[in-house]
Coordinates of C-alpha atoms and ligand atoms in Angstrom, one line a residue:
X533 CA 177.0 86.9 206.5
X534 CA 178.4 89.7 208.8
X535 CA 178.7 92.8 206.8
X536 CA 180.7 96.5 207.4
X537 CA 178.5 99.1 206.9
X538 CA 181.1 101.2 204.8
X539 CA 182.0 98.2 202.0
X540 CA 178.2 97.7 201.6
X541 CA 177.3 101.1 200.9
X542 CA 179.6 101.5 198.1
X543 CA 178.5 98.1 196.4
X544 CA 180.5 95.6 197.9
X545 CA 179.8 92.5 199.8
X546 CA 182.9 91.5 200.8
X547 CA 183.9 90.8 204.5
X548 CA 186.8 92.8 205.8
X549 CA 188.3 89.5 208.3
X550 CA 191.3 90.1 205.9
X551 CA 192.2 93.5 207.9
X552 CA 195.4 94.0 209.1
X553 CA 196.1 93.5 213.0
X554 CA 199.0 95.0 214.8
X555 CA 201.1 93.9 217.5
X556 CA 200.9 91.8 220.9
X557 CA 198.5 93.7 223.6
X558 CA 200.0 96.2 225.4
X559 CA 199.4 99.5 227.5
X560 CA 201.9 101.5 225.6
X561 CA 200.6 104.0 222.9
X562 CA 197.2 103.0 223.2
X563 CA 194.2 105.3 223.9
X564 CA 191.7 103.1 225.8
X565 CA 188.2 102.8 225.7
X566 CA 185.9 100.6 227.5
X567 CA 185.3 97.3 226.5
X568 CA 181.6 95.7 225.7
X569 CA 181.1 92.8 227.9
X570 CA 180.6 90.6 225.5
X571 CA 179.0 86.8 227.3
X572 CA 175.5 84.9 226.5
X573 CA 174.8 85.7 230.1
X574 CA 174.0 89.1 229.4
X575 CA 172.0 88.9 226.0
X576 CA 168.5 90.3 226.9
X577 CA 166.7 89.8 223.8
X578 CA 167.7 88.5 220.2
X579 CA 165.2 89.8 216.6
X580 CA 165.2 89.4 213.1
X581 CA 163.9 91.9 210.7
X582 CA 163.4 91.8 206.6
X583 CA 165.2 95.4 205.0
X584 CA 163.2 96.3 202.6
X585 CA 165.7 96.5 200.2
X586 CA 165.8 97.3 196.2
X587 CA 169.0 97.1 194.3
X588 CA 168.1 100.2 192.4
X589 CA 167.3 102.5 195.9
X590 CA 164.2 103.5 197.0
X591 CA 161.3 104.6 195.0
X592 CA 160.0 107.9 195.5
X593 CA 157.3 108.8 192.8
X594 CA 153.8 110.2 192.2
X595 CA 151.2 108.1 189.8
X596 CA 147.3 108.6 189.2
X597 CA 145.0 105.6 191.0
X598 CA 142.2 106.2 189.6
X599 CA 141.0 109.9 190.4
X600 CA 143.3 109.9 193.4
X601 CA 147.2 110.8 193.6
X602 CA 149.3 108.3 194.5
X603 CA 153.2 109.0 195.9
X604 CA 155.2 106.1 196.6
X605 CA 158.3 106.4 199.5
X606 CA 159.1 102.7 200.2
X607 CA 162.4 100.6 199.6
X608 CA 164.9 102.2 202.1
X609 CA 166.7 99.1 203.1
X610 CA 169.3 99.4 206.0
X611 CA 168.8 103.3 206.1
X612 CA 165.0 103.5 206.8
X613 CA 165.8 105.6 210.2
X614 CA 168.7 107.6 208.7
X615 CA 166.6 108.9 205.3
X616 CA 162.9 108.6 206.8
X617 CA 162.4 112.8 206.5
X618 CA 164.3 113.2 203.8
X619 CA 162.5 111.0 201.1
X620 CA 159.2 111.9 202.8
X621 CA 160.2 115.5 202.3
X622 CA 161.0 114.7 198.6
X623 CA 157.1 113.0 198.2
X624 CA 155.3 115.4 199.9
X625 CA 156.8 118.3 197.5
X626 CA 155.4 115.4 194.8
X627 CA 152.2 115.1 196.5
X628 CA 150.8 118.5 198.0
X629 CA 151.3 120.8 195.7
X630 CA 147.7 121.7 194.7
X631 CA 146.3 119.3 196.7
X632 CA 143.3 120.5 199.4
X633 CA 141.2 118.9 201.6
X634 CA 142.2 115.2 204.3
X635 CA 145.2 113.0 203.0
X636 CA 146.1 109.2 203.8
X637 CA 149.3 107.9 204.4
X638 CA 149.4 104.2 204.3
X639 CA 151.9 102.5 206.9
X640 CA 153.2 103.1 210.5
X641 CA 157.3 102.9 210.2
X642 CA 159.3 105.4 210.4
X643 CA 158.6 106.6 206.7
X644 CA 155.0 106.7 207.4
X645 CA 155.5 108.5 210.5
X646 CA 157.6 111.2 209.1
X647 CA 155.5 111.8 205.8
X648 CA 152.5 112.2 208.1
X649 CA 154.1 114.9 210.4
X650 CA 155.5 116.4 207.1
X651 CA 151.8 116.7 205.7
X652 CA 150.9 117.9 209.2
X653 CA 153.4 120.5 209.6
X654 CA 152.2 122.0 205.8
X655 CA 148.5 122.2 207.1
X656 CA 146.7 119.2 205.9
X657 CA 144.8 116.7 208.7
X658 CA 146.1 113.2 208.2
X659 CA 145.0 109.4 208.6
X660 CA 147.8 106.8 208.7
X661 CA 146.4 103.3 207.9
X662 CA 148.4 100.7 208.6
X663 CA 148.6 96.8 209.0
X664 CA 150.6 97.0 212.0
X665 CA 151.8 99.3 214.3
X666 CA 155.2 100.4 216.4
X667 CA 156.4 98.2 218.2
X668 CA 155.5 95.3 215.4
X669 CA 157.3 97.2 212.9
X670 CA 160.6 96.8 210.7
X671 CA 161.6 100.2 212.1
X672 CA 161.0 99.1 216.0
X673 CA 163.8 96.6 215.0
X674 CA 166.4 99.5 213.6
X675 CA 169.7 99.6 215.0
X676 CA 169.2 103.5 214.6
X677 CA 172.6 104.7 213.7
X678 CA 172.2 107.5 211.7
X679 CA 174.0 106.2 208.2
X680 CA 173.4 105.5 204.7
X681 CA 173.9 101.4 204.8
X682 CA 172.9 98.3 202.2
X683 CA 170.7 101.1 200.4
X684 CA 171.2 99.9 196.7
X685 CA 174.0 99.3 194.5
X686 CA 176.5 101.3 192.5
X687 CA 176.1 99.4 189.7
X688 CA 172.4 99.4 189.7
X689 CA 171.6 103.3 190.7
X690 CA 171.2 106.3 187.9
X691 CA 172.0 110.1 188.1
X692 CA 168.4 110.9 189.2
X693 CA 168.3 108.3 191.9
X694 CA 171.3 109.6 192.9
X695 CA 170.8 113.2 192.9
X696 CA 167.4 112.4 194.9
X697 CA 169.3 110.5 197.5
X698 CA 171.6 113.3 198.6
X699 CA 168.9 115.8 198.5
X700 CA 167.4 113.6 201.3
X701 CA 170.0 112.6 203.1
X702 CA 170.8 116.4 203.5
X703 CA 167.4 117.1 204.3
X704 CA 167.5 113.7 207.3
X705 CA 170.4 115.1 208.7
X706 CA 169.2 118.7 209.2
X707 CA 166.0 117.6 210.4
X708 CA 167.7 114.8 213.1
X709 CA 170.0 117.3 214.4
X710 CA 167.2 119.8 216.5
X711 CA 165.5 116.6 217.5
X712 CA 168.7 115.1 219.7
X713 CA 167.8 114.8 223.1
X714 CA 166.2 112.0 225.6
X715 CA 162.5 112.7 224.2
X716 CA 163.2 111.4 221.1
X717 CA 166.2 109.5 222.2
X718 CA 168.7 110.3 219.6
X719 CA 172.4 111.3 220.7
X720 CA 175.3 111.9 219.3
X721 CA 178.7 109.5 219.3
X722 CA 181.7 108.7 217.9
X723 CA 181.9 106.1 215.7
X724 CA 185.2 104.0 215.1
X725 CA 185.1 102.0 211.4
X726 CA 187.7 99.5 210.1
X727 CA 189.4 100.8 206.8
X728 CA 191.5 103.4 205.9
X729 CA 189.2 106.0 203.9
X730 CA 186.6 108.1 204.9
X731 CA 183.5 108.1 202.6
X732 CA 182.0 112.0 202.1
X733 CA 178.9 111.7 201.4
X734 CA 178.2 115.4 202.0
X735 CA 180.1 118.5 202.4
X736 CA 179.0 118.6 206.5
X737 CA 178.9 114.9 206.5
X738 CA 180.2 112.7 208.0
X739 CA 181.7 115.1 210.5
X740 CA 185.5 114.5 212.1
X741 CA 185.8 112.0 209.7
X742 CA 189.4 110.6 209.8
X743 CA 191.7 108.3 209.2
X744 CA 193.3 107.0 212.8
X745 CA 196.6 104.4 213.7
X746 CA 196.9 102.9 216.4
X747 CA 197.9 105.2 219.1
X748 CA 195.1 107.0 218.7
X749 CA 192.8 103.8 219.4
X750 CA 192.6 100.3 221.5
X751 CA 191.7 98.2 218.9
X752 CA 194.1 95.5 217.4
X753 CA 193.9 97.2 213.7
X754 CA 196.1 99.3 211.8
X755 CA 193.7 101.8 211.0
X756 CA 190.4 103.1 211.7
X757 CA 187.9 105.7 210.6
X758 CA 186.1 107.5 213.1
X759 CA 183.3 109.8 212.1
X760 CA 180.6 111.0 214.2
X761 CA 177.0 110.8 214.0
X762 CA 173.7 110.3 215.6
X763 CA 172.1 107.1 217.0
X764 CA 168.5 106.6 217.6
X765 CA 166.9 104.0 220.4
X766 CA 164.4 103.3 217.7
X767 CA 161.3 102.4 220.4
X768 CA 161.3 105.6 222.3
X769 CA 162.2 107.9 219.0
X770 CA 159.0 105.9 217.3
X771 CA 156.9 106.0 220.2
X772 CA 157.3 110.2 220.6
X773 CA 156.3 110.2 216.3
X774 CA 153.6 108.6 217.2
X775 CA 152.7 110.9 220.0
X776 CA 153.5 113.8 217.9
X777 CA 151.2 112.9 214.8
X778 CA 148.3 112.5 217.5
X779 CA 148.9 115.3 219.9
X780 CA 148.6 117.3 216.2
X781 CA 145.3 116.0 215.5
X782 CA 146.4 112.8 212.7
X783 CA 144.4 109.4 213.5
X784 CA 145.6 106.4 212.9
X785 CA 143.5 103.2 211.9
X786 CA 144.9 99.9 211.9
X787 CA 143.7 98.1 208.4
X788 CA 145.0 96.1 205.8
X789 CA 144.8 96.2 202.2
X790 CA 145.5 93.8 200.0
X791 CA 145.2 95.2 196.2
X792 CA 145.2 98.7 195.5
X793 CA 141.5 98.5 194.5
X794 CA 141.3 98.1 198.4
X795 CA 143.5 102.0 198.4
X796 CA 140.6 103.2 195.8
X797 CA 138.1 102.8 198.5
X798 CA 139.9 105.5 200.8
X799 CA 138.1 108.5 201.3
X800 CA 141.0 110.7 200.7
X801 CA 142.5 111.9 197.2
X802 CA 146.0 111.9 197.8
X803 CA 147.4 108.9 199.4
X804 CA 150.8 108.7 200.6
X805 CA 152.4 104.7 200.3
X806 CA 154.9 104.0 202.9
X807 CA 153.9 100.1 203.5
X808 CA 158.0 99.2 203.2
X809 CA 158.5 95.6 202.3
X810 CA 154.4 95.3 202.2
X811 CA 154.7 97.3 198.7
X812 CA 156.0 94.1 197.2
X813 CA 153.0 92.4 197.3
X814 CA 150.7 95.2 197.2
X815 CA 152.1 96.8 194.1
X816 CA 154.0 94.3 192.6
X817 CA 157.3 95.9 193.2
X818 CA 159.3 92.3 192.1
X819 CA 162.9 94.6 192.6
X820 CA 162.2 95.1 196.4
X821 CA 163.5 91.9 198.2
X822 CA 163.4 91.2 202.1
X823 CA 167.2 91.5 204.1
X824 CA 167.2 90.1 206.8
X825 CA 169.0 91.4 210.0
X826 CA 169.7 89.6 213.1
X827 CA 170.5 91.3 216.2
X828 CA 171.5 90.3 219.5
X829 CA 170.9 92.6 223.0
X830 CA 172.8 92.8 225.9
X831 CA 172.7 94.7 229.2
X832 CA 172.9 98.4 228.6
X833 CA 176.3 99.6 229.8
X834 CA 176.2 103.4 230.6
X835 CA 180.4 103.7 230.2
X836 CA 180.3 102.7 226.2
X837 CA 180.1 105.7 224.4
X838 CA 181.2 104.9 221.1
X839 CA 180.4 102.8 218.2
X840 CA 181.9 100.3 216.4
X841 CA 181.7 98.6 212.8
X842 CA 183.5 96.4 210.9
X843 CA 184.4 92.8 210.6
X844 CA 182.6 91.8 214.0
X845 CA 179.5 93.1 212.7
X846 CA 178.3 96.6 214.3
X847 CA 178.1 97.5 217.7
X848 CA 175.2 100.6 219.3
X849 CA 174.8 100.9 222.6
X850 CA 171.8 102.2 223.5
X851 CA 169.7 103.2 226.8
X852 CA 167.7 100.3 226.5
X853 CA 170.6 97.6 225.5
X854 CA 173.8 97.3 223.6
X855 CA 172.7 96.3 220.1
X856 CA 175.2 93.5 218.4
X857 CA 174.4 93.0 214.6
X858 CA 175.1 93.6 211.3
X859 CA 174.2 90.2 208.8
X860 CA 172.7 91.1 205.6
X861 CA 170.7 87.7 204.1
X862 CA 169.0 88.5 201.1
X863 CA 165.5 86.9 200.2
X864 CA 165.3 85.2 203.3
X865 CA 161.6 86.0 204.7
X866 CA 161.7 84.0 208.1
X867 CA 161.5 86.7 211.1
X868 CA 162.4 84.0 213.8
X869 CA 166.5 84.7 214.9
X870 CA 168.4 81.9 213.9
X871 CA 170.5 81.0 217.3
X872 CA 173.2 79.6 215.3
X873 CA 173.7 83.5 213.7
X874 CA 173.2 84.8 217.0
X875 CA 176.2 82.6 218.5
X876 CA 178.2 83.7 215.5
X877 CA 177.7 87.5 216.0
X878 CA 178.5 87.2 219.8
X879 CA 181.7 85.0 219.1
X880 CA 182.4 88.0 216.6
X881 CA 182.5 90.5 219.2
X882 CA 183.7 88.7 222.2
X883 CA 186.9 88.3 220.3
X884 CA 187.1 91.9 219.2
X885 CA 187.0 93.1 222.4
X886 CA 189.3 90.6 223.8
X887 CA 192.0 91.8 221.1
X888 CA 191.7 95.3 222.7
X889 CA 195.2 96.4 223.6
X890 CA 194.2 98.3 226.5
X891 CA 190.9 99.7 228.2
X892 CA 189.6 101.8 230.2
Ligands
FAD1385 C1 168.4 94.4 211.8 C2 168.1 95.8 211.2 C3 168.9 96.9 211.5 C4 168.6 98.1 210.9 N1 169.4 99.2 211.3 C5 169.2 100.4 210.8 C6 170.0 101.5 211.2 O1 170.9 101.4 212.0 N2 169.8 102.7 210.6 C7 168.8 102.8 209.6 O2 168.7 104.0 209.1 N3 168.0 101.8 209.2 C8 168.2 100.6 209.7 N4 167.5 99.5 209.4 C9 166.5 99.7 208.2 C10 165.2 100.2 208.7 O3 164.7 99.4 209.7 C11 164.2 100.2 207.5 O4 164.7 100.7 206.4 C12 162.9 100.9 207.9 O5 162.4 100.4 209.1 C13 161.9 100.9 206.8 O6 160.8 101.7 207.3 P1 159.4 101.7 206.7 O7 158.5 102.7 207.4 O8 159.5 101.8 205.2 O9 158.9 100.2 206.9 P2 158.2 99.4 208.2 O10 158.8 99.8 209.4 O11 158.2 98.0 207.8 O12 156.7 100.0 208.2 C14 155.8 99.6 207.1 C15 154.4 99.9 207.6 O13 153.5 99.6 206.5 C16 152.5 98.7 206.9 N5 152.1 97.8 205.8 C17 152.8 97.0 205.1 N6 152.1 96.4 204.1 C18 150.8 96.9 204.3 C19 149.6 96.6 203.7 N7 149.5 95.8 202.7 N8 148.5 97.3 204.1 C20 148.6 98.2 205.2 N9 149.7 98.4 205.8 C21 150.8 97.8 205.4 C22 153.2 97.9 208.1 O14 152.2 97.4 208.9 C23 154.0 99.1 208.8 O15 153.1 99.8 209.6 C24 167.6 98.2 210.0 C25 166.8 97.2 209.6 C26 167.1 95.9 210.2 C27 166.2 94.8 209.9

């Protein structure tokens, strides 16, 4: 199933193929933009990836293990990348108040990552243990846009979670802001979305944010929602955490652990859980439930500087490839791409960018 990022967010699963198209193609009162060169030819690489997704929104929460402290920052579904320092920031102000002396963060995503530099930047050395590390992660596989997406449910979510949720996105968006640039690989771009309203989620964002017709676009619609925001190329942005935990002293130790008896073990008194889809298991978290994503690469092409999302699925074009996805298959646990969803996401988008009325 090929999902917009917009419908999804606010509870819906419905497809938008019914969207309204306008007129034959033609050069008049059209503004172009280039088109993505959408042919199997030029697919580079094709990945699955399981969201760790939870109905309810992720958990962030402190509990005793034993005579250690245990925070919990796990369940972030499609928006891992987009809230990583904002729910770290919200369980390290669970976790280190009062706390002295080494602490353990347990997984090497993006949430890891960030909760580690977070307990670094407040003066504490760190130890990430973790299963696997970047580039066999969930987050290596990230589209990277910067936006809340397939996070939970409205139906299913409560006040608290809610209130939680916008303190971190506010934080994520601060924090991603002063690191844009090529080290971390993070820019900014305009971003053009099928419907006709713009979801606030905060008072600075999403910025532009408006409703455009079809002069002001190529696309064969009647309306579109642009809003701007910033897109990661997940493997260089996780590759310079990395570097940055290290360079600040954290070690990292690749280990697995199966029960939290296994956690109890740990030298350190305050443990930090960011094992993502692994906290099913380990904690018997029966509301997370893999989502998987497929995705399909092609040549980068400098010229695209824009994003798309809609009915085609999503399109992010990155330095290191132009990044085609956007299917959302719940409880499905096989990482292998299926080339039958592959084909279907390129058909998608070859004919979306065929219907373009004029380009540049
Ligand atoms: C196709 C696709 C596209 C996406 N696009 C976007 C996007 O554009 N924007 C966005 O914000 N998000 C996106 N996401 C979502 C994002 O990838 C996830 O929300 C995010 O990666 C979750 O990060 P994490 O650190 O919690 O988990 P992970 O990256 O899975 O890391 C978990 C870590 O915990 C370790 N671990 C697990 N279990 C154990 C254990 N038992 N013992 C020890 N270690 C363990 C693992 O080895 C790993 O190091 C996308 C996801 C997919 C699949």
């Amino acid at each position: 199933m090929l999902l917009d990022r917009r419908s999804f967010a606010v509870g819906s699963a419905a497809l938008l193929s019914g969207c309204a198209t306008v007129g034959p193609r033609t050069l008049a009162g059209c503004t172009p933009l280039p088109r993505v060169d959408v042919d199997p030819s030029r697919v580079i690489r094709t990945v699955a990836g399981l969201r760790p997704y939870r109905r309810s929104g992720f958990v962030v929460r402190a509990e005793a293990l034993g005579d250690k402290r245990l925070v919990h920052n796990y369940g972030h579904g499609g928006a891992g990348i987009t809230l990583s320092w904002g729910t770290s920031k919200l369980a390290t102000e669970l976790g280190l108040p009062g706390h002295s002396g080494p602490v353990a963060v347990l997984g090497s995503g993006v949430v890891g990552l960030s909760t580690a530099r977070l307990v670094q930047e407040a003066g504490f050395p760190v130890t990430i243990y973790a299963a696997a590390l970047p580039p066999d992660t969930t987050s290596n596989i990230a589209g990277g846009q910067f936006h809340p997406f397939a996070l939970y449910r409205e139906d299913s979510i409560t006040p608290a979670w809610k209130a939680q949720f916008l303190r971190a996105l506010e934080y994520s968006w601060r924090r991603f802001q002063i690191m844009v640039g090529d080290d971390y690989g993070i820019r900014w771009l305009p971003t053009y979305d099928e419907g006709d309203t713009p979801d606030l989620y905060l008072p600075d964002y999403p910025p532009i944010n408006q409703v455009l017709s079809p002069p002001q676009f190529p696309f064969a619609l009647a309306h579109a929602v642009r809003y701007d925001t910033m897109y990661a190329e997940t493997g260089r942005y996780l590759r310079q955490m990395i570097r940055d935990v290290e360079v600040a002293g954290g070690k990292i130790e690749v280990r697995r652990f199966a029960t939290p008896a296994d956690i109890a073990t740990l030298p350190e008194r305050l443990v930090f859980n960011c094992t993502g889809l692994g906290s099913r298991e380990l904690f018997g978290d029966m509301d997370l439930h893999p989502a998987r994503g497929q995705l399909a690469i092609l040549l980068p092409q400098p010229e695209i500087r824009y994003a798309y999302m809609g009915s085609a699925g999503y399109m992010f074009p990155r330095a290191d490839g132009i990044v085609l996805g956007g299917t959302f298959e719940l409880d499905e646990w096989d990482t292998t791409p299926d080339p039958k969803m592959i084909a279907g996401i390129l058909a998608s988008h070859k004919r979306f960018y065929d219907s373009f009325r004029c380009t540049a």
